[in-house]
PDB file of C-alpha atoms in Angstrom:
ATOM      1  CA  UNK Y 131      -8.443  22.267  10.950  1.00 43.00           C
ATOM      2  CA  UNK Y 132      -7.180  19.213  12.102  1.00 61.00           C
ATOM      3  CA  UNK Y 133      -4.941  18.453  15.327  1.00 79.00           C
ATOM      4  CA  UNK Y 134      -2.661  17.092  13.176  1.00 85.00           C
ATOM      5  CA  UNK Y 135      -0.214  17.541  10.617  1.00 88.00           C
ATOM      6  CA  UNK Y 136      -0.340  14.293   7.962  1.00 94.00           C
ATOM      7  CA  UNK Y 137       3.631  13.186   6.591  1.00 94.00           C
ATOM      8  CA  UNK Y 138       3.391   9.757   3.895  1.00 96.00           C
ATOM      9  CA  UNK Y 139       6.863   8.167   4.111  1.00 94.00           C
ATOM     10  CA  UNK Y 140       6.548   7.128   0.794  1.00 90.00           C
ATOM     11  CA  UNK Y 141       7.526   7.735  -2.655  1.00 86.00           C
ATOM     12  CA  UNK Y 142       4.722   5.574  -4.134  1.00 89.00           C
ATOM     13  CA  UNK Y 143       2.722   7.693  -6.562  1.00 91.00           C
ATOM     14  CA  UNK Y 144       0.173   5.745  -5.800  1.00 91.00           C
ATOM     15  CA  UNK Y 145       0.053   6.059  -2.373  1.00 94.00           C
ATOM     16  CA  UNK Y 146       0.499   9.715  -3.148  1.00 94.00           C
ATOM     17  CA  UNK Y 147      -2.742  10.208  -4.944  1.00 93.00           C
ATOM     18  CA  UNK Y 148      -4.868   7.686  -2.655  1.00 94.00           C
ATOM     19  CA  UNK Y 149      -3.899   9.402   0.727  1.00 94.00           C
ATOM     20  CA  UNK Y 150      -5.437  12.705  -1.493  1.00 93.00           C
ATOM     21  CA  UNK Y 151      -9.371  10.614  -1.258  1.00 91.00           C
ATOM     22  CA  UNK Y 152      -8.971  11.003   2.552  1.00 91.00           C
ATOM     23  CA  UNK Y 153      -8.951  14.840   2.378  1.00 89.00           C
ATOM     24  CA  UNK Y 154      -6.205  15.353   5.186  1.00 91.00           C
ATOM     25  CA  UNK Y 155      -3.497  18.023   3.566  1.00 90.00           C
ATOM     26  CA  UNK Y 156      -0.297  16.628   3.819  1.00 93.00           C
ATOM     27  CA  UNK Y 157       3.555  16.279   2.567  1.00 92.00           C
ATOM     28  CA  UNK Y 158       5.952  13.712   1.309  1.00 94.00           C
ATOM     29  CA  UNK Y 159       8.722  12.695   3.443  1.00 91.00           C
ATOM     30  CA  UNK Y 160      10.030   9.135   1.741  1.00 83.00           C
ATOM     31  CA  UNK Y 161      12.673   7.407   4.311  1.00 78.00           C
ATOM     32  CA  UNK Y 162      15.539   5.456   2.797  1.00 80.00           C
ATOM     33  CA  UNK Y 163      16.104   2.785   4.738  1.00 83.00           C
ATOM     34  CA  UNK Y 164      16.827  -1.132   2.884  1.00 78.00           C
ATOM     35  CA  UNK Y 165      14.279  -2.968   2.337  1.00 77.00           C
ATOM     36  CA  UNK Y 166      15.924  -6.481   2.046  1.00 79.00           C
ATOM     37  CA  UNK Y 167      16.357  -6.674   5.921  1.00 81.00           C
ATOM     38  CA  UNK Y 168      13.322  -8.234   7.045  1.00 85.00           C
ATOM     39  CA  UNK Y 169      13.347 -10.718   4.278  1.00 80.00           C
ATOM     40  CA  UNK Y 170      13.921 -13.577   5.855  1.00 83.00           C
ATOM     41  CA  UNK Y 171      10.406 -13.140   8.079  1.00 87.00           C
ATOM     42  CA  UNK Y 172       7.526 -14.435   6.669  1.00 92.00           C
ATOM     43  CA  UNK Y 173       5.559 -12.463   3.968  1.00 96.00           C
ATOM     44  CA  UNK Y 174       3.043 -10.495   6.181  1.00 96.00           C
ATOM     45  CA  UNK Y 175       5.551 -10.162   8.873  1.00 96.00           C
ATOM     46  CA  UNK Y 176       8.379  -8.852   6.468  1.00 96.00           C
ATOM     47  CA  UNK Y 177       5.567  -5.952   5.111  1.00 96.00           C
ATOM     48  CA  UNK Y 178       4.736  -4.926   9.315  1.00 96.00           C
ATOM     49  CA  UNK Y 179       8.207  -4.778   9.661  1.00 95.00           C
ATOM     50  CA  UNK Y 180       9.401  -2.865   6.745  1.00 94.00           C
ATOM     51  CA  UNK Y 181       6.139  -0.596   7.204  1.00 95.00           C
ATOM     52  CA  UNK Y 182       7.680   0.401  10.937  1.00 95.00           C
ATOM     53  CA  UNK Y 183      11.214   0.483   9.601  1.00 94.00           C
ATOM     54  CA  UNK Y 184      10.079   3.060   7.037  1.00 94.00           C
ATOM     55  CA  UNK Y 185       8.128   4.865   9.880  1.00 94.00           C
ATOM     56  CA  UNK Y 186      10.924   4.952  11.930  1.00 92.00           C
ATOM     57  CA  UNK Y 187      13.975   5.957   9.571  1.00 91.00           C
ATOM     58  CA  UNK Y 188      11.641   8.709   8.820  1.00 91.00           C
ATOM     59  CA  UNK Y 189      10.543  10.002  12.085  1.00 89.00           C
ATOM     60  CA  UNK Y 190      14.534   9.749  13.723  1.00 86.00           C
ATOM     61  CA  UNK Y 191      14.883  12.471  10.233  1.00 85.00           C
ATOM     62  CA  UNK Y 192      11.609  14.492  11.026  1.00 84.00           C
ATOM     63  CA  UNK Y 193      12.615  14.931  14.575  1.00 74.00           C
ATOM     64  CA  UNK Y 194      15.396  17.189  14.113  1.00 57.00           C
ATOM     65  CA  UNK Y 195      13.194  20.223  12.312  1.00 53.00           C
ATOM     66  CA  UNK Y 196      10.790  22.200  13.831  1.00 46.00           C
ATOM     67  CA  UNK Y 197       6.954  21.501  14.082  1.00 57.00           C
ATOM     68  CA  UNK Y 198       4.463  23.823  15.002  1.00 64.00           C
ATOM     69  CA  UNK Y 199       1.196  21.235  15.624  1.00 71.00           C
ATOM     70  CA  UNK Y 200       0.921  17.461  16.339  1.00 85.00           C
ATOM     71  CA  UNK Y 201       2.194  15.316  13.509  1.00 90.00           C
ATOM     72  CA  UNK Y 202       1.423  11.257  12.244  1.00 94.00           C
ATOM     73  CA  UNK Y 203       3.579   9.911   9.848  1.00 95.00           C
ATOM     74  CA  UNK Y 204       1.983   7.086   8.282  1.00 97.00           C
ATOM     75  CA  UNK Y 205       3.852   4.561   6.819  1.00 96.00           C
ATOM     76  CA  UNK Y 206       3.386   1.342   4.324  1.00 96.00           C
ATOM     77  CA  UNK Y 207       5.123  -1.382   2.708  1.00 95.00           C
ATOM     78  CA  UNK Y 208       3.421  -4.120  -0.034  1.00 95.00           C
ATOM     79  CA  UNK Y 209       4.902  -7.468  -1.174  1.00 96.00           C
ATOM     80  CA  UNK Y 210       3.791 -10.588  -3.036  1.00 97.00           C
ATOM     81  CA  UNK Y 211       4.217 -14.124  -1.872  1.00 98.00           C
ATOM     82  CA  UNK Y 212       3.262 -16.588  -3.932  1.00 98.00           C
ATOM     83  CA  UNK Y 213       3.366 -20.682  -1.634  1.00 96.00           C
ATOM     84  CA  UNK Y 214       4.304 -18.300   0.893  1.00 94.00           C
ATOM     85  CA  UNK Y 215       7.301 -17.031  -0.966  1.00 95.00           C
ATOM     86  CA  UNK Y 216       7.886 -13.392  -1.164  1.00 96.00           C
ATOM     87  CA  UNK Y 217       8.172 -12.039  -4.556  1.00 95.00           C
ATOM     88  CA  UNK Y 218       9.848  -8.596  -4.606  1.00 90.00           C
ATOM     89  CA  UNK Y 219      10.238  -5.771  -6.539  1.00 92.00           C
ATOM     90  CA  UNK Y 220      11.968  -7.389  -9.918  1.00 96.00           C
ATOM     91  CA  UNK Y 221      15.311  -7.092 -10.235  1.00 95.00           C
ATOM     92  CA  UNK Y 222      15.622  -6.084 -13.876  1.00 97.00           C
ATOM     93  CA  UNK Y 223      12.806  -7.216 -16.865  1.00 97.00           C
ATOM     94  CA  UNK Y 224      13.916 -11.343 -16.794  1.00 98.00           C
ATOM     95  CA  UNK Y 225      13.141 -11.622 -13.134  1.00 98.00           C
ATOM     96  CA  UNK Y 226      10.118  -9.506 -13.408  1.00 98.00           C
ATOM     97  CA  UNK Y 227       9.275 -11.934 -16.695  1.00 98.00           C
ATOM     98  CA  UNK Y 228      10.284 -14.766 -14.340  1.00 98.00           C
ATOM     99  CA  UNK Y 229       7.412 -13.942 -11.462  1.00 98.00           C
ATOM    100  CA  UNK Y 230       4.630 -13.588 -14.336  1.00 98.00           C
ATOM    101  CA  UNK Y 231       5.930 -16.780 -15.558  1.00 98.00           C
ATOM    102  CA  UNK Y 232       5.001 -17.507 -12.282  1.00 98.00           C
ATOM    103  CA  UNK Y 233       2.321 -16.244 -11.476  1.00 98.00           C
ATOM    104  CA  UNK Y 234       0.627 -16.826 -14.023  1.00 98.00           C
ATOM    105  CA  UNK Y 235      -3.281 -19.044 -13.865  1.00 98.00           C
ATOM    106  CA  UNK Y 236      -2.303 -18.720 -10.131  1.00 98.00           C
ATOM    107  CA  UNK Y 237      -3.497 -17.500  -6.698  1.00 98.00           C
ATOM    108  CA  UNK Y 238      -1.194 -15.512  -3.972  1.00 98.00           C
ATOM    109  CA  UNK Y 239      -1.336 -13.360  -1.895  1.00 98.00           C
ATOM    110  CA  UNK Y 240      -0.736  -9.480  -1.571  1.00 98.00           C
ATOM    111  CA  UNK Y 241       0.300  -7.750   2.115  1.00 97.00           C
ATOM    112  CA  UNK Y 242       0.083  -4.972   2.681  1.00 97.00           C
ATOM    113  CA  UNK Y 243       1.739  -3.283   6.341  1.00 97.00           C
ATOM    114  CA  UNK Y 244       0.846   0.352   7.649  1.00 98.00           C
ATOM    115  CA  UNK Y 245       2.525   1.694  10.917  1.00 97.00           C
ATOM    116  CA  UNK Y 246       0.820   5.768  12.223  1.00 97.00           C
ATOM    117  CA  UNK Y 247       3.348   7.250  14.168  1.00 95.00           C
ATOM    118  CA  UNK Y 248       2.237  10.073  16.933  1.00 93.00           C
ATOM    119  CA  UNK Y 249       5.648  12.036  16.062  1.00 90.00           C
ATOM    120  CA  UNK Y 250       5.373  13.161  19.501  1.00 87.00           C
ATOM    121  CA  UNK Y 251       4.906  10.757  21.982  1.00 87.00           C
ATOM    122  CA  UNK Y 252       6.102   8.065  19.879  1.00 89.00           C
ATOM    123  CA  UNK Y 253       2.674   5.718  19.824  1.00 93.00           C
ATOM    124  CA  UNK Y 254       2.038   3.928  16.841  1.00 95.00           C
ATOM    125  CA  UNK Y 255      -0.864   1.512  15.704  1.00 97.00           C
ATOM    126  CA  UNK Y 256       0.142  -0.938  12.844  1.00 97.00           C
ATOM    127  CA  UNK Y 257      -1.698  -3.613  10.948  1.00 97.00           C
ATOM    128  CA  UNK Y 258      -1.424  -5.491   8.523  1.00 97.00           C
ATOM    129  CA  UNK Y 259      -4.422  -6.019   5.303  1.00 96.00           C
ATOM    130  CA  UNK Y 260      -4.211  -9.070   3.098  1.00 97.00           C
ATOM    131  CA  UNK Y 261      -5.843  -9.647  -0.115  1.00 97.00           C
ATOM    132  CA  UNK Y 262      -6.037 -12.780  -2.234  1.00 98.00           C
ATOM    133  CA  UNK Y 263      -5.591 -12.750  -5.681  1.00 98.00           C
ATOM    134  CA  UNK Y 264      -5.665 -15.279  -8.246  1.00 98.00           C
ATOM    135  CA  UNK Y 265      -3.634 -14.135 -12.421  1.00 98.00           C
ATOM    136  CA  UNK Y 266      -5.390 -14.536 -15.687  1.00 97.00           C
ATOM    137  CA  UNK Y 267      -4.055 -16.659 -18.513  1.00 98.00           C
ATOM    138  CA  UNK Y 268      -1.986 -13.913 -19.986  1.00 97.00           C
ATOM    139  CA  UNK Y 269       0.073 -15.226 -22.512  1.00 98.00           C
ATOM    140  CA  UNK Y 270       3.680 -14.869 -23.269  1.00 97.00           C
ATOM    141  CA  UNK Y 271       3.296 -12.801 -25.576  1.00 98.00           C
ATOM    142  CA  UNK Y 272       1.448  -9.901 -23.142  1.00 98.00           C
ATOM    143  CA  UNK Y 273       3.767 -10.392 -20.794  1.00 98.00           C
ATOM    144  CA  UNK Y 274       6.554  -9.420 -22.657  1.00 98.00           C
ATOM    145  CA  UNK Y 275       5.324  -6.514 -23.797  1.00 97.00           C
ATOM    146  CA  UNK Y 276       3.732  -5.703 -20.585  1.00 98.00           C
ATOM    147  CA  UNK Y 277       7.562  -5.880 -19.487  1.00 98.00           C
ATOM    148  CA  UNK Y 278       8.447  -4.059 -22.489  1.00 97.00           C
ATOM    149  CA  UNK Y 279       6.242  -0.794 -20.837  1.00 96.00           C
ATOM    150  CA  UNK Y 280       9.131  -1.104 -17.532  1.00 96.00           C
ATOM    151  CA  UNK Y 281       5.777  -0.771 -15.480  1.00 96.00           C
ATOM    152  CA  UNK Y 282       6.283  -3.846 -14.187  1.00 96.00           C
ATOM    153  CA  UNK Y 283      10.023  -2.739 -12.810  1.00 95.00           C
ATOM    154  CA  UNK Y 284       9.256  -0.918  -9.351  1.00 91.00           C
ATOM    155  CA  UNK Y 285       6.848  -2.734  -7.894  1.00 94.00           C
ATOM    156  CA  UNK Y 286       5.850  -5.711  -5.795  1.00 94.00           C
ATOM    157  CA  UNK Y 287       5.426  -9.392  -8.096  1.00 96.00           C
ATOM    158  CA  UNK Y 288       5.851  -7.460 -10.833  1.00 97.00           C
ATOM    159  CA  UNK Y 289       2.523  -6.135 -11.447  1.00 97.00           C
ATOM    160  CA  UNK Y 290       0.146  -3.287 -11.099  1.00 95.00           C
ATOM    161  CA  UNK Y 291      -3.664  -4.605 -10.416  1.00 95.00           C
ATOM    162  CA  UNK Y 292      -4.606  -1.383 -12.533  1.00 92.00           C
ATOM    163  CA  UNK Y 293      -3.177  -1.267 -15.399  1.00 94.00           C
ATOM    164  CA  UNK Y 294      -5.177  -0.335 -18.473  1.00 92.00           C
ATOM    165  CA  UNK Y 295      -4.125  -2.720 -20.567  1.00 94.00           C
ATOM    166  CA  UNK Y 296      -2.539  -5.947 -18.876  1.00 96.00           C
ATOM    167  CA  UNK Y 297      -5.458  -6.246 -16.785  1.00 94.00           C
ATOM    168  CA  UNK Y 298      -3.702  -9.229 -15.159  1.00 97.00           C
ATOM    169  CA  UNK Y 299      -5.874  -9.842 -11.741  1.00 97.00           C
ATOM    170  CA  UNK Y 300      -9.134 -12.524 -12.733  1.00 96.00           C
ATOM    171  CA  UNK Y 301     -10.477 -12.437  -9.422  1.00 95.00           C
ATOM    172  CA  UNK Y 302      -9.990 -10.624  -5.724  1.00 94.00           C
ATOM    173  CA  UNK Y 303     -11.155 -12.023  -1.752  1.00 95.00           C
ATOM    174  CA  UNK Y 304     -10.235  -9.345   0.022  1.00 94.00           C
ATOM    175  CA  UNK Y 305      -9.793  -5.298  -0.116  1.00 94.00           C
ATOM    176  CA  UNK Y 306      -8.579  -4.560  -3.497  1.00 95.00           C
ATOM    177  CA  UNK Y 307      -6.548  -0.985  -2.132  1.00 96.00           C
ATOM    178  CA  UNK Y 308      -4.395  -3.225  -0.450  1.00 96.00           C
ATOM    179  CA  UNK Y 309      -3.445  -5.048  -4.014  1.00 96.00           C
ATOM    180  CA  UNK Y 310      -2.609  -1.500  -4.974  1.00 95.00           C
ATOM    181  CA  UNK Y 311      -0.592  -0.645  -2.557  1.00 95.00           C
ATOM    182  CA  UNK Y 312      -2.140   1.208   0.307  1.00 96.00           C
ATOM    183  CA  UNK Y 313      -5.473  -0.098   2.267  1.00 94.00           C
ATOM    184  CA  UNK Y 314      -7.926   3.645   2.820  1.00 94.00           C
ATOM    185  CA  UNK Y 315     -10.326   1.567   4.960  1.00 92.00           C
ATOM    186  CA  UNK Y 316      -7.781   0.273   6.610  1.00 94.00           C
ATOM    187  CA  UNK Y 317      -5.613   3.512   7.273  1.00 95.00           C
ATOM    188  CA  UNK Y 318      -9.332   4.881   7.534  1.00 94.00           C
ATOM    189  CA  UNK Y 319      -9.419   3.074  11.156  1.00 92.00           C
ATOM    190  CA  UNK Y 320      -6.293   3.171  11.865  1.00 95.00           C
ATOM    191  CA  UNK Y 321      -6.436   6.943  12.022  1.00 94.00           C
ATOM    192  CA  UNK Y 322      -9.509   7.008  14.150  1.00 92.00           C
ATOM    193  CA  UNK Y 323      -6.843   5.278  16.775  1.00 93.00           C
ATOM    194  CA  UNK Y 324      -5.638   8.701  17.212  1.00 93.00           C
ATOM    195  CA  UNK Y 325      -8.988  10.688  17.405  1.00 92.00           C
ATOM    196  CA  UNK Y 326      -8.624  12.061  13.143  1.00 92.00           C
ATOM    197  CA  UNK Y 327     -12.519  12.512  11.733  1.00 89.00           C
ATOM    198  CA  UNK Y 328     -13.210  10.520   8.367  1.00 87.00           C
ATOM    199  CA  UNK Y 329     -13.215  13.262   6.223  1.00 86.00           C
ATOM    200  CA  UNK Y 330     -13.643  10.988   2.690  1.00 87.00           C
ATOM    201  CA  UNK Y 331     -17.561  10.885   0.983  1.00 86.00           C
ATOM    202  CA  UNK Y 332     -18.631   7.182   0.281  1.00 86.00           C
ATOM    203  CA  UNK Y 333     -18.096   7.925  -3.070  1.00 88.00           C
ATOM    204  CA  UNK Y 334     -14.460   8.769  -3.564  1.00 88.00           C
ATOM    205  CA  UNK Y 335     -13.712   5.265  -1.874  1.00 89.00           C
ATOM    206  CA  UNK Y 336     -15.843   3.734  -3.864  1.00 89.00           C
ATOM    207  CA  UNK Y 337     -14.516   4.642  -6.580  1.00 90.00           C
ATOM    208  CA  UNK Y 338     -11.227   4.342  -5.168  1.00 91.00           C
ATOM    209  CA  UNK Y 339     -12.123   0.624  -5.013  1.00 91.00           C
ATOM    210  CA  UNK Y 340     -12.226   0.520  -8.453  1.00 89.00           C
ATOM    211  CA  UNK Y 341     -15.840  -1.564  -8.848  1.00 86.00           C
ATOM    212  CA  UNK Y 342     -13.948  -4.540  -5.956  1.00 89.00           C
ATOM    213  CA  UNK Y 343     -16.453  -5.180  -3.210  1.00 87.00           C
ATOM    214  CA  UNK Y 344     -14.371  -4.424  -0.223  1.00 88.00           C
ATOM    215  CA  UNK Y 345     -14.407  -6.502   3.629  1.00 87.00           C
ATOM    216  CA  UNK Y 346     -13.671  -3.664   5.429  1.00 85.00           C
ATOM    217  CA  UNK Y 347     -15.563  -0.435   3.079  1.00 84.00           C
ATOM    218  CA  UNK Y 348     -18.747  -0.758   4.885  1.00 79.00           C
ATOM    219  CA  UNK Y 349     -17.838  -1.781   8.064  1.00 80.00           C
ATOM    220  CA  UNK Y 350     -15.618   1.741   8.092  1.00 82.00           C
ATOM    221  CA  UNK Y 351     -18.290   3.965   6.603  1.00 78.00           C
ATOM    222  CA  UNK Y 352     -20.075   2.826   9.528  1.00 76.00           C
ATOM    223  CA  UNK Y 353     -18.126   4.540  11.718  1.00 71.00           C
ATOM    224  CA  UNK Y 354     -17.222   7.369   9.413  1.00 74.00           C
ATOM    225  CA  UNK Y 355     -20.507   8.606  10.235  1.00 63.00           C
TER     226      UNK Y 355
END
């Protein structure tokens, strides 16, 4: 039996899918926070602070409920930064088109902040994972077709790296899952600080990275043994 109960403080279906790969039963509690509060911070600080904000809001709400065993709360936030400027979720289709046009054929950074909190004592681990992404030179017609699907509207930078038809990324340097929205390798390392053993298989972690090499994977996997 796991020593901890797990709560994912996110409404993202992508993060739910990724967390399932680690093999821990968990529940979802999506905290309602204003994600624009920290926009004046730099991109890396923005995701670090916003992830902590989500964790704090969820922890406050859950503290009122009765827990029959220790609980770890996991929160994350992702943003895209082009030339140091944050590209958050687009306001509408026109904004998505603007972002995708600006990113086309260029290199940018994707930052994902992570915050894991022990609800019993408030102990927490924070981290920021950054991946450098180069977009392919997709056409204006491809942008229009992708925006018409509605997929960009709930995503930072207006794109999903894993979208099978748009397939916007030409190359990346860093963890693929950071771009998707949650670095599993980073999360495994964070959970280890609370004494949580790794339950994922190497095969499942490799498959989750969709063929992209991860600079953290082998190091983290060695710690899982």
